[in-house]
C-alpha positions as a printed Julia matrix, in Angstrom:
146×3 Matrix{Float64}:
  0.0    0.0   -0.01
  1.36   3.41  -1.02
  1.73   6.04   1.69
 -0.54   9.08   1.25
  0.8   11.95  -0.81
  0.97  14.12   2.3
  3.29  11.65   3.99
  5.5   11.42   0.91
  5.79  15.22   0.73
  6.85  15.3    4.36
  9.41  12.57   3.74
 10.83  14.49   0.77
 11.1   17.65   2.9
 12.93  15.69   5.6
 15.31  14.24   3.01
 16.0   17.69   1.54
 16.6   19.12   5.02
 19.03  16.4    6.09
 20.71  16.16   2.69
 21.3   19.89   2.37
 22.79  20.08   5.88
 25.0   17.08   5.13
 26.25  18.44   1.81
 26.92  21.91   3.18
 28.46  20.98   6.5
 30.53  17.97   5.49
 31.41  18.67   1.84
 30.97  22.26   0.64
 32.32  24.27   3.61
 35.41  22.08   4.12
 36.13  22.42   0.4
 35.84  26.22   0.64
 38.55  26.27   3.29
 40.76  23.9    1.27
 40.48  25.71  -2.06
 39.87  29.4   -1.48
 42.9   31.6   -1.05
 42.29  32.82   2.48
 40.38  31.65   5.53
 38.65  35.05   5.65
 37.26  34.61   2.13
 36.21  31.02   2.86
 34.56  32.09   6.13
 32.65  34.91   4.45
 31.34  32.55   1.76
 30.51  29.87   4.35
 28.52  32.44   6.32
 26.43  33.27   3.25
 25.83  29.58   2.56
 24.84  28.89   6.18
 22.43  31.85   5.99
 20.81  30.3    2.92
 20.73  26.93   4.72
 18.73  28.51   7.54
 15.96  29.35   5.11
 16.07  25.91   3.5
 15.86  24.3    6.96
 13.07  26.59   8.08
 11.1   26.03   4.88
 11.43  22.23   5.12
 10.46  22.29   8.81
  7.43  24.53   8.2
  6.32  22.34   5.3
  6.55  19.24   7.49
  4.66  20.96  10.33
  1.87  21.93   7.92
  1.74  18.49   6.29
  1.73  16.59   9.57
 -0.64  18.82  11.53
 -3.63  16.96  10.12
 -4.81  14.14  12.33
 -6.76  11.95   9.9
 -4.01   9.47   8.93
 -3.76   6.84  11.65
 -0.54   5.24  10.34
  1.01   8.62   9.65
  0.04  10.15  12.96
  2.37   7.99  15.07
  5.41   8.65  12.9
  4.66  12.32  12.48
  4.09  12.83  16.19
  7.36  11.02  16.99
  9.2   13.32  14.55
  7.47  16.56  15.58
  9.8   17.39  18.51
 12.83  16.96  16.26
 11.3   19.14  13.54
 10.61  21.95  15.99
 13.99  21.63  17.75
 15.87  21.63  14.44
 14.03  24.7   13.2
 14.71  26.53  16.47
 18.39  25.64  16.27
 18.58  26.96  12.69
 16.96  30.26  13.68
 19.13  30.61  16.79
 22.31  30.1   14.8
 21.22  32.67  12.21
 19.93  35.39  14.52
 21.82  34.88  17.79
 25.15  33.15  17.08
 26.11  34.29  13.57
 25.98  38.02  14.45
 28.22  37.34  17.44
 30.71  35.5   15.24
 30.83  38.5   12.92
 31.28  40.97  15.78
 33.89  38.75  17.48
 35.85  38.67  14.25
 35.61  42.46  13.88
 36.37  43.55  17.43
 38.5   40.71  18.77
 35.79  39.03  20.86
 35.69  35.36  21.75
 35.53  33.95  18.23
 36.43  30.42  19.36
 33.45  30.3   21.77
 30.87  31.57  19.27
 32.19  29.52  16.38
 32.19  26.39  18.54
 28.66  27.08  19.75
 27.47  27.65  16.19
 29.13  24.42  15.04
 27.57  22.48  17.92
 24.14  23.91  17.1
 24.59  23.0   13.43
 25.48  19.46  14.48
 22.36  19.43  16.69
 20.25  20.57  13.75
 21.79  17.85  11.56
 20.94  15.25  14.23
 17.36  16.55  14.46
 16.98  16.39  10.67
 18.44  12.88  10.61
 16.16  11.72  13.43
 13.17  13.18  11.6
 14.15  11.45   8.36
 14.77   8.16  10.19
 11.39   8.22  11.89
  9.45   9.2    8.78
 11.15   6.7    6.49
 10.48   3.62   8.62
  7.98   0.94   7.79
  4.36   2.03   7.66
  2.45   1.25  10.83
 -0.65  -0.89  10.57
C-alpha cells in the first residue's frame, strides 16, 4: 500500500533538510577552506551559505509541520508525532544560529571578541540541527504502521 501523498511530501522535505545540511556541513564548507585563497574569504562565503541553509531548513520544517498537523491518517500520525519534537527543535536551532550566534561570530571577528566560543557554539548547534533532521528522516522513512 502506497503512503498518502501528504506523507510522501513530508518525507521528501525531511530528506532535503538532512541532505542539504550534510552536503553543506561535510562537503561544501570544508572544500571552501581547502580551495579558497584565504580563511577570511572562505569564512565569508561559508557564512552566506549557512544563511541560505537557515531558510532551506526553516522552509522544510514549516512544510513538514503543515503536512503533519492533520490528524486523519492513523498510520502517519504515530510517525509524524514522533518526529514533531525533532522538527521543531531543528528549526529553532537553525533560527538561533542565524539570529543569535552568527551576528556574534561577525562581531567577534571584527572587534577581537571570543571567536572560538561563538564559532564552537554555532558548530555544535549546526550538528544538533543535523541530528534533528536525521532523526526526523529516520522516523518518517520507517515501515508504515498498521
